[in-house]
Amino acid sequence: MTGNSETKEHNDKILRLPTIKRLPTYLHILKRLKAEGQEYVSTTALINELDFKPILVRKDLVLMGLPGKPRTGYCLDDLIKAIEDFLGWNKVDEAFLIGAGALGSALLGHKPFEENGLKIIAGFDIDPERVGKVIHGKKIFHLSKLKEMVQRMGVKVGIITVPWQAAQEVADILIEAGIWGIWNFSMVKLKTPPEIVCHNENLAGGLAVFSVKLQQKRNQLL
Amino acid sequence: MTGNSETKEHNDKILRLPTIKRLPTYLHILKRLKAEGQEYVSTTALINELDFKPILVRKDLVLMGLPGKPRTGYCLDDLIKAIEDFLGWNKVDEAFLIGAGALGSALLGHKPFEENGLKIIAGFDIDPERVGKVIHGKKIFHLSKLKEMVQRMGVKVGIITVPWQAAQEVADILIEAGIWGIWNFSMVKLKTPPEIVCHNENLAGGLAVFSVKLQQKRNQLL
DNA sequence: TAGATTGTTAATCGATTAACAATC
DNA sequence: TAGATTGTTAATCGATTAACAATC
């Protein structure tokens, strides 16, 4: 009971998406500093490794709700723990990944997921070339087994890396099977009931930004 | 001459990052509609496949600078071309990818890059297990050959997918060799001179957002 | 004409930045 | 004490949304 209300206090804070996206960057630096033997960290120390404005970082850290000491900064261990708790990276979610192509295979072997509480336990595909294989230590099953396995194993998270034509169909299977959350790497907007947590990853957005920057450079040189 | 000034007109428009990130999503739907045989498209038609607000989409499309006809919308072909020009996806940039691990291998085989003007022509690594291999049709060379090959082949783009400890070192080699742009998938901020186009991709940000959403769901159920 | 849609101008909202007080 | 840093409150900036005029 007490545990629950503590958790709630933590999560009642206003979560702003831009802040959440910056937290992993902070966390990475904090862990490096810890490995270097530091005990305390100030925003000024963090900023050395970043290109964010100092006040942005301070505001973000204040949201973590830790007491910082003027002149010394924050206790490094506490800050790391606070960020991990905030992100839920201390709790493990088991996940299935559907679509073992180039992108899917990479995610199957992507260590940061497992290190940060998202444990992919198997993959699914329909290509006979892929079904039965083991990729980065994870077995690939046929899609036809997905529903039954989700239900039997109580898996709550699905990662969709299939071609866009198949994405909605896969989502429907996952939802029918009782999944909680879907991380969608395909290019289509999925139709999902409101109680399902659905996060669309827009990989092409990054390419677009990089392309535009390159083009500006190209035009400068003309 | 005339060609250049045309290009400039195009690029003198204020490029806002949020808009740029949405363009690939529009483009994808537009191409689908074209494949279905449509000739014109209205924002209302686009919105059916999206969860953006109508006015957002209209504003974005207005930035493309095309004349839209009330009641019919935009000419589909013109709109597709305008967005591709805007993104520079009609011009091909050759790229080297450094770091042929799980993520790097996926990017070597990621079709949208090549389809959208970013042609990865080879990979580099230091792991003897990887050097000499061919991954998704692209040969992996030893890192020691990077500088010479960049110079000899005139490659202007580098994609960094090495572990964070090695990222700066790789960036330094690329810059020395005369690269224009770096797309950095590692977790560290690279120190680069201002004339180098450098885009940092924050993959962990997506995981963070998804994790927080999942945690909120978990807390709801408690 | 009526209605759907484009395109523009103004209002709101939210995120970042700045200024400053508090603290060790 | 002086100075570096935290933490808060106010100001600015930019993106989204709303309202409305123009057009076919």
Short mmCIF file of C-alpha atoms (C1' of nucleotides) in Angstrom, two decimals:
data_model
loop_
_atom_site.label_atom_id
_atom_site.label_comp_id
_atom_site.label_asym_id
_atom_site.label_seq_id
_atom_site.Cartn_x
_atom_site.Cartn_y
_atom_site.Cartn_z
CA MET A 1 0.00 0.00 0.00
CA THR A 2 2.67 2.46 1.03
CA GLY A 3 4.72 1.26 -1.88
CA ASN A 4 1.93 1.99 -4.30
CA SER A 5 1.28 5.51 -3.11
CA GLU A 6 4.99 6.24 -3.34
CA THR A 7 4.97 5.10 -6.91
CA LYS A 8 1.96 7.24 -7.62
CA GLU A 9 3.55 10.35 -6.17
CA HIS A 10 6.38 9.75 -8.57
CA ASN A 11 4.09 9.43 -11.54
CA ASP A 12 1.75 12.25 -10.71
CA LYS A 13 4.48 14.64 -11.83
CA ILE A 14 3.79 16.20 -15.17
CA LEU A 15 5.61 14.14 -17.74
CA ARG A 16 6.58 16.27 -20.71
CA LEU A 17 7.66 14.36 -23.78
CA PRO A 18 10.69 16.52 -24.62
CA THR A 19 12.03 15.99 -21.10
CA ILE A 20 11.45 12.24 -21.23
CA LYS A 21 13.40 12.00 -24.49
CA ARG A 22 16.36 13.77 -22.92
CA LEU A 23 16.51 11.55 -19.83
CA PRO A 24 18.36 8.62 -21.48
CA THR A 25 21.08 11.01 -22.57
CA TYR A 26 21.54 12.25 -19.02
CA LEU A 27 21.47 8.71 -17.70
CA HIS A 28 24.20 7.62 -20.05
CA ILE A 29 26.54 10.39 -18.93
CA LEU A 30 25.71 9.84 -15.27
CA LYS A 31 26.65 6.18 -15.55
CA ARG A 32 29.93 7.12 -17.19
CA LEU A 33 30.69 9.58 -14.41
CA LYS A 34 29.86 6.92 -11.84
CA ALA A 35 32.21 4.47 -13.56
CA GLU A 36 34.87 7.16 -13.26
CA GLY A 37 34.35 7.06 -9.49
CA GLN A 38 32.42 10.28 -8.94
CA GLU A 39 29.88 10.53 -6.14
CA TYR A 40 28.25 13.86 -6.86
CA VAL A 41 27.31 15.57 -10.08
CA SER A 42 26.33 19.15 -10.89
CA THR A 43 24.45 20.37 -13.94
CA THR A 44 27.63 22.15 -15.04
CA ALA A 45 29.42 18.79 -15.12
CA LEU A 46 26.61 17.28 -17.20
CA ILE A 47 26.58 20.15 -19.64
CA ASN A 48 30.22 19.58 -20.52
CA GLU A 49 29.13 16.40 -22.30
CA LEU A 50 25.99 17.84 -23.89
CA ASP A 51 24.84 20.57 -26.18
CA PHE A 52 21.73 21.48 -24.20
CA LYS A 53 21.40 24.81 -22.46
CA PRO A 54 22.27 24.70 -18.74
CA ILE A 55 18.84 25.83 -17.54
CA LEU A 56 17.10 23.13 -19.57
CA VAL A 57 19.15 20.48 -17.81
CA ARG A 58 18.54 22.02 -14.40
CA LYS A 59 14.79 22.16 -14.97
CA ASP A 60 14.76 18.55 -16.12
CA LEU A 61 16.70 17.41 -13.07
CA VAL A 62 14.44 19.36 -10.72
CA LEU A 63 11.54 17.26 -12.05
CA MET A 64 13.25 14.18 -10.65
CA GLY A 65 12.35 15.53 -7.20
CA LEU A 66 15.73 15.06 -5.56
CA PRO A 67 17.33 17.52 -3.15
CA GLY A 68 20.44 19.02 -4.71
CA LYS A 69 23.15 20.62 -2.64
CA PRO A 70 24.31 24.03 -3.75
CA ARG A 71 28.00 23.93 -4.67
CA THR A 72 28.15 20.12 -4.88
CA GLY A 73 25.16 19.07 -6.96
CA TYR A 74 23.23 15.82 -6.77
CA CYS A 75 24.13 12.46 -5.29
CA LEU A 76 25.03 10.47 -8.39
CA ASP A 77 23.54 7.16 -7.22
CA ASP A 78 20.27 8.78 -6.18
CA LEU A 79 19.96 10.65 -9.45
CA ILE A 80 20.58 7.53 -11.54
CA LYS A 81 17.99 5.63 -9.51
CA ALA A 82 15.47 8.46 -9.75
CA ILE A 83 15.76 8.66 -13.54
CA GLU A 84 15.53 4.88 -13.94
CA ASP A 85 12.46 4.78 -11.68
CA PHE A 86 10.93 7.65 -13.59
CA LEU A 87 11.39 5.79 -16.88
CA GLY A 88 10.32 2.48 -15.42
CA TRP A 89 13.64 1.00 -16.52
CA ASN A 90 13.98 -0.93 -13.27
CA LYS A 91 10.91 -3.02 -14.04
CA VAL A 92 11.14 -5.74 -16.66
CA ASP A 93 8.55 -6.12 -19.41
CA GLU A 94 8.65 -9.18 -21.60
CA ALA A 95 8.05 -8.54 -25.28
CA PHE A 96 7.51 -10.36 -28.55
CA LEU A 97 8.85 -8.91 -31.77
CA ILE A 98 6.98 -9.48 -35.01
CA GLY A 99 8.85 -9.12 -38.28
CA ALA A 100 12.40 -10.48 -38.32
CA GLY A 101 13.74 -8.51 -41.29
CA ALA A 102 16.75 -6.22 -41.21
CA LEU A 103 15.28 -3.82 -38.66
CA GLY A 104 13.63 -6.51 -36.54
CA SER A 105 16.81 -8.56 -36.37
CA ALA A 106 18.73 -5.52 -35.17
CA LEU A 107 16.22 -4.88 -32.41
CA LEU A 108 16.40 -8.54 -31.34
CA GLY A 109 20.10 -7.99 -30.69
CA HIS A 110 19.89 -4.46 -29.35
CA LYS A 111 21.38 -4.63 -25.84
CA PRO A 112 20.02 -1.36 -24.44
CA PHE A 113 16.47 -2.75 -24.56
CA GLU A 114 17.24 -5.66 -22.26
CA GLU A 115 19.42 -3.49 -20.04
CA ASN A 116 16.55 -1.07 -19.68
CA GLY A 117 13.70 -3.35 -18.81
CA LEU A 118 12.41 -4.40 -22.22
CA LYS A 119 13.21 -8.07 -22.62
CA ILE A 120 12.44 -9.46 -26.07
CA ILE A 121 11.93 -13.18 -25.56
CA ALA A 122 11.11 -14.32 -29.10
CA GLY A 123 10.49 -13.23 -32.64
CA PHE A 124 7.75 -14.04 -35.18
CA ASP A 125 7.62 -14.02 -38.96
CA ILE A 126 5.88 -15.75 -41.86
CA ASP A 127 8.91 -16.18 -44.14
CA PRO A 128 9.87 -19.90 -44.07
CA GLU A 129 13.50 -18.79 -44.47
CA ARG A 130 13.32 -17.08 -41.11
CA VAL A 131 10.94 -19.26 -39.09
CA GLY A 132 12.88 -21.69 -36.90
CA LYS A 133 16.08 -19.65 -37.00
CA VAL A 134 17.71 -18.20 -33.90
CA ILE A 135 18.68 -14.54 -34.25
CA HIS A 136 20.85 -12.96 -31.56
CA GLY A 137 19.84 -15.81 -29.26
CA LYS A 138 16.12 -15.44 -29.84
CA LYS A 139 14.04 -18.05 -31.64
CA ILE A 140 11.78 -17.04 -34.54
CA PHE A 141 8.33 -18.65 -34.52
CA HIS A 142 5.64 -18.67 -37.19
CA LEU A 143 3.13 -15.86 -36.92
CA SER A 144 0.33 -18.40 -36.58
CA LYS A 145 1.63 -19.22 -33.09
CA LEU A 146 1.61 -15.61 -31.92
CA LYS A 147 -1.83 -15.38 -30.37
CA GLU A 148 -1.61 -18.61 -28.45
CA MET A 149 1.90 -17.82 -27.14
CA VAL A 150 0.98 -14.31 -26.02
CA GLN A 151 -1.91 -15.73 -24.04
CA ARG A 152 -0.08 -18.70 -22.58
CA MET A 153 3.06 -16.77 -21.59
CA GLY A 154 1.25 -13.63 -20.51
CA VAL A 155 3.45 -11.36 -22.62
CA LYS A 156 2.24 -7.78 -22.42
CA VAL A 157 4.30 -5.94 -25.05
CA GLY A 158 4.50 -6.33 -28.82
CA ILE A 159 7.06 -4.75 -31.13
CA ILE A 160 5.94 -4.46 -34.74
CA THR A 161 8.66 -4.40 -37.40
CA VAL A 162 6.75 -5.91 -40.31
CA PRO A 163 6.21 -4.20 -43.69
CA TRP A 164 3.49 -1.60 -43.50
CA GLN A 165 0.94 -3.70 -45.37
CA ALA A 166 0.92 -6.26 -42.56
CA ALA A 167 1.12 -3.96 -39.56
CA GLN A 168 -2.58 -3.57 -38.79
CA GLU A 169 -3.20 -7.30 -39.09
CA VAL A 170 -0.42 -8.04 -36.60
CA ALA A 171 -1.71 -5.37 -34.25
CA ASP A 172 -5.18 -6.92 -34.34
CA ILE A 173 -3.77 -10.32 -33.37
CA LEU A 174 -1.82 -8.80 -30.50
CA ILE A 175 -4.81 -6.89 -29.20
CA GLU A 176 -7.08 -9.92 -29.45
CA ALA A 177 -4.51 -11.88 -27.48
CA GLY A 178 -4.65 -9.36 -24.65
CA ILE A 179 -1.49 -7.32 -25.08
CA TRP A 180 -1.09 -4.02 -23.16
CA GLY A 181 1.29 -2.10 -25.33
CA ILE A 182 2.48 -1.92 -28.93
CA TRP A 183 5.66 -0.30 -30.17
CA ASN A 184 5.08 0.28 -33.86
CA PHE A 185 8.03 0.76 -36.21
CA SER A 186 5.93 0.56 -39.37
CA MET A 187 4.89 3.62 -41.31
CA VAL A 188 1.14 3.27 -40.76
CA LYS A 189 -1.07 4.63 -38.05
CA LEU A 190 -2.58 1.66 -36.25
CA LYS A 191 -6.23 1.57 -35.32
CA THR A 192 -6.20 0.51 -31.68
CA PRO A 193 -8.69 0.77 -28.82
CA PRO A 194 -7.90 3.58 -26.36
CA GLU A 195 -6.87 1.27 -23.52
CA ILE A 196 -3.93 -0.08 -25.54
CA VAL A 197 -0.66 1.79 -25.13
CA CYS A 198 0.53 2.43 -28.65
CA HIS A 199 3.73 4.23 -29.53
CA ASN A 200 4.66 4.94 -33.13
CA GLU A 201 8.34 5.27 -33.89
CA ASN A 202 9.05 7.55 -36.83
CA LEU A 203 12.46 6.43 -38.08
CA ALA A 204 12.06 8.23 -41.38
CA GLY A 205 11.79 11.52 -39.51
CA GLY A 206 15.45 11.31 -38.55
CA LEU A 207 16.49 10.64 -42.14
CA ALA A 208 14.39 13.59 -43.27
CA VAL A 209 16.08 15.99 -40.88
CA PHE A 210 19.54 14.74 -41.82
CA SER A 211 18.71 14.96 -45.54
CA VAL A 212 17.55 18.55 -45.24
CA LYS A 213 20.69 19.52 -43.34
CA LEU A 214 22.86 17.88 -46.02
CA GLN A 215 20.98 19.68 -48.74
CA GLN A 216 21.49 23.04 -47.08
CA LYS A 217 25.21 22.30 -46.95
CA ARG A 218 25.14 21.34 -50.62
CA ASN A 219 23.39 24.59 -51.55
CA GLN A 220 25.85 26.64 -49.51
CA LEU A 221 28.69 25.25 -51.58
CA LEU A 222 27.06 26.09 -54.92
CA MET B 1 22.20 29.71 -63.06
CA THR B 2 18.44 29.73 -63.34
CA GLY B 3 18.43 26.23 -61.93
CA ASN B 4 20.40 27.31 -58.91
CA SER B 5 18.23 30.24 -58.03
CA GLU B 6 15.16 28.03 -58.29
CA THR B 7 16.72 25.63 -55.84
CA LYS B 8 17.50 28.48 -53.53
CA GLU B 9 13.98 29.79 -53.55
CA HIS B 10 12.91 26.39 -52.44
CA ASN B 11 15.36 26.31 -49.60
CA ASP B 12 14.89 29.83 -48.40
CA LYS B 13 11.60 28.74 -46.88
CA ILE B 14 11.75 28.45 -43.15
CA LEU B 15 12.38 24.81 -42.40
CA ARG B 16 10.88 23.89 -39.06
CA LEU B 17 12.06 20.61 -37.63
CA PRO B 18 8.64 19.34 -36.51
CA THR B 19 7.32 19.86 -40.03
CA ILE B 20 10.30 18.13 -41.62
CA LYS B 21 9.78 15.09 -39.41
CA ARG B 22 6.16 14.82 -40.51
CA LEU B 23 6.91 15.01 -44.24
CA PRO B 24 7.94 11.35 -44.67
CA THR B 25 4.63 10.28 -43.16
CA TYR B 26 2.72 12.38 -45.66
CA LEU B 27 4.89 11.12 -48.47
CA HIS B 28 4.20 7.52 -47.61
CA ILE B 29 0.44 8.01 -47.69
CA LEU B 30 0.62 10.05 -50.89
CA LYS B 31 2.50 7.27 -52.62
CA ARG B 32 -0.11 4.77 -51.48
CA LEU B 33 -2.89 6.97 -52.82
CA LYS B 34 -1.04 7.31 -56.10
CA ALA B 35 -0.66 3.55 -56.35
CA GLU B 36 -4.43 3.35 -55.87
CA GLY B 37 -4.79 5.49 -58.98
CA GLN B 38 -5.75 8.83 -57.48
CA GLU B 39 -4.72 12.07 -59.18
CA TYR B 40 -5.68 14.67 -56.60
CA VAL B 41 -5.51 14.67 -52.84
CA SER B 42 -7.07 16.90 -50.19
CA THR B 43 -5.92 17.36 -46.62
CA THR B 44 -9.12 15.64 -45.49
CA ALA B 45 -8.09 12.54 -47.45
CA LEU B 46 -4.65 12.61 -45.83
CA ILE B 47 -6.05 13.02 -42.35
CA ASN B 48 -8.04 9.80 -42.67
CA GLU B 49 -4.75 7.92 -42.48
CA LEU B 50 -3.17 10.06 -39.76
CA ASP B 51 -3.72 11.23 -36.23
CA PHE B 52 -2.58 14.79 -36.81
CA LYS B 53 -4.97 17.71 -36.57
CA PRO B 54 -6.31 18.90 -39.97
CA ILE B 55 -4.90 22.41 -39.69
CA LEU B 56 -1.42 21.11 -38.93
CA VAL B 57 -1.44 19.12 -42.15
CA ARG B 58 -2.78 22.05 -44.16
CA LYS B 59 -0.10 24.37 -42.80
CA ASP B 60 2.60 21.86 -43.58
CA LEU B 61 1.36 21.42 -47.13
CA VAL B 62 1.14 25.16 -47.69
CA LEU B 63 4.87 25.31 -46.96
CA MET B 64 5.47 23.13 -50.01
CA GLY B 65 4.46 26.16 -52.06
CA LEU B 66 2.06 24.42 -54.42
CA PRO B 67 -1.24 25.88 -55.61
CA GLY B 68 -4.12 23.83 -54.22
CA LYS B 69 -7.54 23.88 -55.79
CA PRO B 70 -10.44 24.44 -53.44
CA ARG B 71 -12.78 21.45 -53.47
CA THR B 72 -10.27 19.13 -55.19
CA GLY B 73 -7.01 19.59 -53.30
CA TYR B 74 -3.48 19.19 -54.64
CA CYS B 75 -2.18 17.45 -57.72
CA LEU B 76 -0.78 14.22 -56.26
CA ASP B 77 2.25 13.99 -58.54
CA ASP B 78 3.24 17.60 -57.94
CA LEU B 79 2.88 17.23 -54.19
CA ILE B 80 5.00 14.09 -54.07
CA LYS B 81 7.68 15.78 -56.15
CA ALA B 82 7.60 18.93 -54.03
CA ILE B 83 8.07 16.99 -50.79
CA GLU B 84 10.87 14.87 -52.26
CA ASP B 85 12.62 18.00 -53.55
CA PHE B 86 12.16 19.69 -50.21
CA LEU B 87 13.80 16.73 -48.44
CA GLY B 88 16.48 16.34 -51.08
CA TRP B 89 15.39 12.75 -51.57
CA ASN B 90 15.76 13.05 -55.34
CA LYS B 91 19.50 13.59 -55.04
CA VAL B 92 21.73 10.66 -54.22
CA ASP B 93 24.39 10.88 -51.51
CA GLU B 94 26.85 8.04 -51.18
CA ALA B 95 27.64 7.01 -47.62
CA PHE B 96 29.95 4.77 -45.62
CA LEU B 97 28.69 3.10 -42.47
CA ILE B 98 31.08 2.48 -39.61
CA GLY B 99 30.24 -0.18 -37.05
CA ALA B 100 28.67 -3.36 -38.44
CA GLY B 101 27.03 -4.63 -35.26
CA ALA B 102 23.34 -5.36 -34.84
CA LEU B 103 22.20 -1.80 -35.51
CA GLY B 104 24.74 -1.12 -38.26
CA SER B 105 23.83 -4.34 -40.09
CA ALA B 106 20.18 -3.37 -40.04
CA LEU B 107 20.93 0.02 -41.53
CA LEU B 108 23.06 -1.60 -44.25
CA GLY B 109 19.93 -3.47 -45.32
CA HIS B 110 17.39 -0.73 -44.70
CA LYS B 111 15.73 -0.14 -48.03
CA PRO B 112 14.18 3.29 -47.36
CA PHE B 113 17.65 4.85 -47.19
CA GLU B 114 18.58 3.85 -50.72
CA GLU B 115 15.10 4.64 -51.99
CA ASN B 116 15.41 8.10 -50.52
CA GLY B 117 18.76 9.20 -51.76
CA LEU B 118 21.12 7.84 -49.12
CA LYS B 119 23.11 5.07 -50.73
CA ILE B 120 25.34 3.16 -48.34
CA ILE B 121 28.10 1.70 -50.47
CA ALA B 122 30.22 -0.10 -47.87
CA GLY B 123 30.67 -0.80 -44.17
CA PHE B 124 33.67 -0.64 -41.85
CA ASP B 125 34.57 -2.40 -38.60
CA ILE B 126 37.58 -3.57 -36.62
CA ASP B 127 36.22 -6.97 -35.55
CA PRO B 128 38.05 -9.63 -37.62
CA GLU B 129 34.84 -11.69 -37.53
CA ARG B 130 33.10 -8.98 -39.50
CA VAL B 131 35.82 -7.59 -41.76
CA GLY B 132 35.62 -9.16 -45.22
CA LYS B 133 32.02 -10.26 -44.83
CA VAL B 134 29.21 -9.06 -47.08
CA ILE B 135 26.13 -7.87 -45.20
CA HIS B 136 22.95 -7.15 -47.17
CA GLY B 137 25.09 -6.91 -50.29
CA LYS B 138 27.61 -4.48 -48.83
CA LYS B 139 31.21 -5.38 -48.14
CA ILE B 140 32.74 -4.71 -44.71
CA PHE B 141 36.26 -3.25 -44.77
CA HIS B 142 38.73 -2.73 -41.97
CA LEU B 143 38.53 0.64 -40.28
CA SER B 144 42.16 1.31 -41.20
CA LYS B 145 41.05 1.68 -44.84
CA LEU B 146 38.35 4.25 -44.07
CA LYS B 147 40.30 7.47 -44.54
CA GLU B 148 41.92 6.47 -47.78
CA MET B 149 38.67 5.16 -49.26
CA VAL B 150 36.68 8.26 -48.30
CA GLN B 151 39.26 10.41 -50.07
CA ARG B 152 39.67 8.22 -53.13
CA MET B 153 35.95 7.65 -53.68
CA GLY B 154 34.85 11.14 -52.69
CA VAL B 155 32.22 9.87 -50.26
CA LYS B 156 30.60 12.77 -48.43
CA VAL B 157 28.47 11.10 -45.74
CA GLY B 158 29.39 8.89 -42.79
CA ILE B 159 27.00 6.93 -40.61
CA ILE B 160 28.36 6.07 -37.17
CA THR B 161 26.98 2.98 -35.46
CA VAL B 162 29.97 2.03 -33.32
CA PRO B 163 29.90 1.68 -29.50
CA TRP B 164 30.01 5.07 -27.82
CA GLN B 165 33.63 4.71 -26.72
CA ALA B 166 34.80 4.68 -30.34
CA ALA B 167 32.43 7.27 -31.81
CA GLN B 168 34.63 10.37 -31.47
CA GLU B 169 37.65 8.60 -32.90
CA VAL B 170 35.67 7.51 -35.96
CA ALA B 171 34.25 11.01 -36.39
CA ASP B 172 37.78 12.45 -36.33
CA ILE B 173 38.88 10.10 -39.10
CA LEU B 174 35.87 11.01 -41.22
CA ILE B 175 36.40 14.73 -40.75
CA GLU B 176 40.11 14.48 -41.53
CA ALA B 177 39.22 12.61 -44.70
CA GLY B 178 37.01 15.46 -45.84
CA ILE B 179 33.49 14.25 -45.16
CA TRP B 180 30.58 16.74 -45.27
CA GLY B 181 28.04 15.11 -42.98
CA ILE B 182 27.85 12.66 -40.12
CA TRP B 183 24.77 10.80 -38.96
CA ASN B 184 25.57 9.70 -35.43
CA PHE B 185 23.66 6.83 -33.82
CA SER B 186 25.96 6.60 -30.79
CA MET B 187 25.04 8.04 -27.43
CA VAL B 188 27.78 10.66 -27.28
CA LYS B 189 27.83 14.24 -28.44
CA LEU B 190 30.53 14.49 -31.08
CA LYS B 191 32.96 17.36 -31.15
CA THR B 192 32.89 18.53 -34.75
CA PRO B 193 33.84 21.77 -36.51
CA PRO B 194 30.88 23.98 -37.39
CA GLU B 195 31.12 23.40 -41.15
CA ILE B 196 30.41 19.66 -40.73
CA VAL B 197 26.74 18.69 -40.86
CA CYS B 198 26.22 16.49 -37.82
CA HIS B 199 22.92 14.90 -36.88
CA ASN B 200 22.57 12.91 -33.68
CA GLU B 201 19.90 10.24 -33.65
CA ASN B 202 18.47 9.58 -30.21
CA LEU B 203 17.11 6.05 -30.42
CA ALA B 204 16.87 5.70 -26.65
CA GLY B 205 14.43 8.61 -26.58
CA GLY B 206 11.78 6.48 -28.26
CA LEU B 207 12.27 3.67 -25.78
CA ALA B 208 12.00 6.16 -22.92
CA VAL B 209 8.68 7.51 -24.13
CA PHE B 210 7.27 4.02 -24.69
CA SER B 211 8.50 2.90 -21.25
CA VAL B 212 6.83 5.79 -19.50
CA LYS B 213 3.56 5.15 -21.31
CA LEU B 214 3.71 1.47 -20.32
CA GLN B 215 4.39 2.40 -16.72
CA GLN B 216 1.42 4.73 -16.62
CA LYS B 217 -0.73 1.86 -17.88
CA ARG B 218 0.74 -0.41 -15.21
CA ASN B 219 -0.02 2.09 -12.47
CA GLN B 220 -3.57 2.56 -13.72
CA LEU B 221 -4.19 -1.13 -13.25
CA LEU B 222 -2.90 -1.17 -9.67
"C1'" DT C 1 -25.90 28.97 -55.35
"C1'" DA C 2 -24.14 26.03 -51.62
"C1'" DG C 3 -20.48 23.57 -49.89
"C1'" DA C 4 -16.01 21.87 -49.56
"C1'" DT C 5 -11.63 23.10 -49.46
"C1'" DT C 6 -7.51 26.19 -49.60
"C1'" DG C 7 -4.88 29.78 -47.48
"C1'" DT C 8 -4.11 33.55 -44.17
"C1'" DT C 9 -4.17 35.99 -39.97
"C1'" DA C 10 -4.85 35.91 -34.98
"C1'" DA C 11 -5.08 33.35 -30.48
"C1'" DT C 12 -3.58 29.86 -27.55
"C1'" DC C 13 -0.63 26.75 -25.68
"C1'" DG C 14 3.60 24.73 -24.23
"C1'" DA C 15 8.58 24.60 -24.08
"C1'" DT C 16 12.70 27.07 -23.55
"C1'" DT C 17 15.24 30.76 -21.78
"C1'" DA C 18 16.22 34.49 -18.61
"C1'" DA C 19 16.38 36.69 -14.17
"C1'" DC C 20 16.79 36.29 -9.52
"C1'" DA C 21 16.41 34.57 -4.85
"C1'" DA C 22 18.00 30.86 -1.67
"C1'" DT C 23 21.54 27.95 0.12
"C1'" DC C 24 25.62 25.76 1.37
"C1'" DT D 1 32.50 36.06 3.40
"C1'" DA D 2 32.48 35.08 -1.58
"C1'" DG D 3 31.20 32.10 -5.04
"C1'" DA D 4 29.14 28.28 -7.09
"C1'" DT D 5 25.22 26.02 -7.49
"C1'" DT D 6 20.25 24.87 -6.74
"C1'" DG D 7 15.51 26.08 -7.34
"C1'" DT D 8 11.70 29.24 -8.48
"C1'" DT D 9 9.17 32.68 -10.84
"C1'" DA D 10 8.65 35.54 -14.94
"C1'" DA D 11 9.57 36.48 -19.96
"C1'" DT D 12 10.26 34.96 -24.47
"C1'" DC D 13 9.89 32.17 -28.21
"C1'" DG D 14 7.99 28.87 -31.33
"C1'" DA D 15 4.55 25.49 -32.56
"C1'" DT D 16 -0.13 24.32 -32.68
"C1'" DT D 17 -4.80 25.49 -32.92
"C1'" DA D 18 -8.69 28.43 -34.02
"C1'" DA D 19 -11.24 31.70 -36.73
"C1'" DC D 20 -12.23 33.48 -40.95
"C1'" DA D 21 -11.80 35.07 -45.68
"C1'" DA D 22 -11.07 33.51 -50.50
"C1'" DT D 23 -11.98 30.38 -54.20
"C1'" DC D 24 -13.62 27.01 -57.19
#
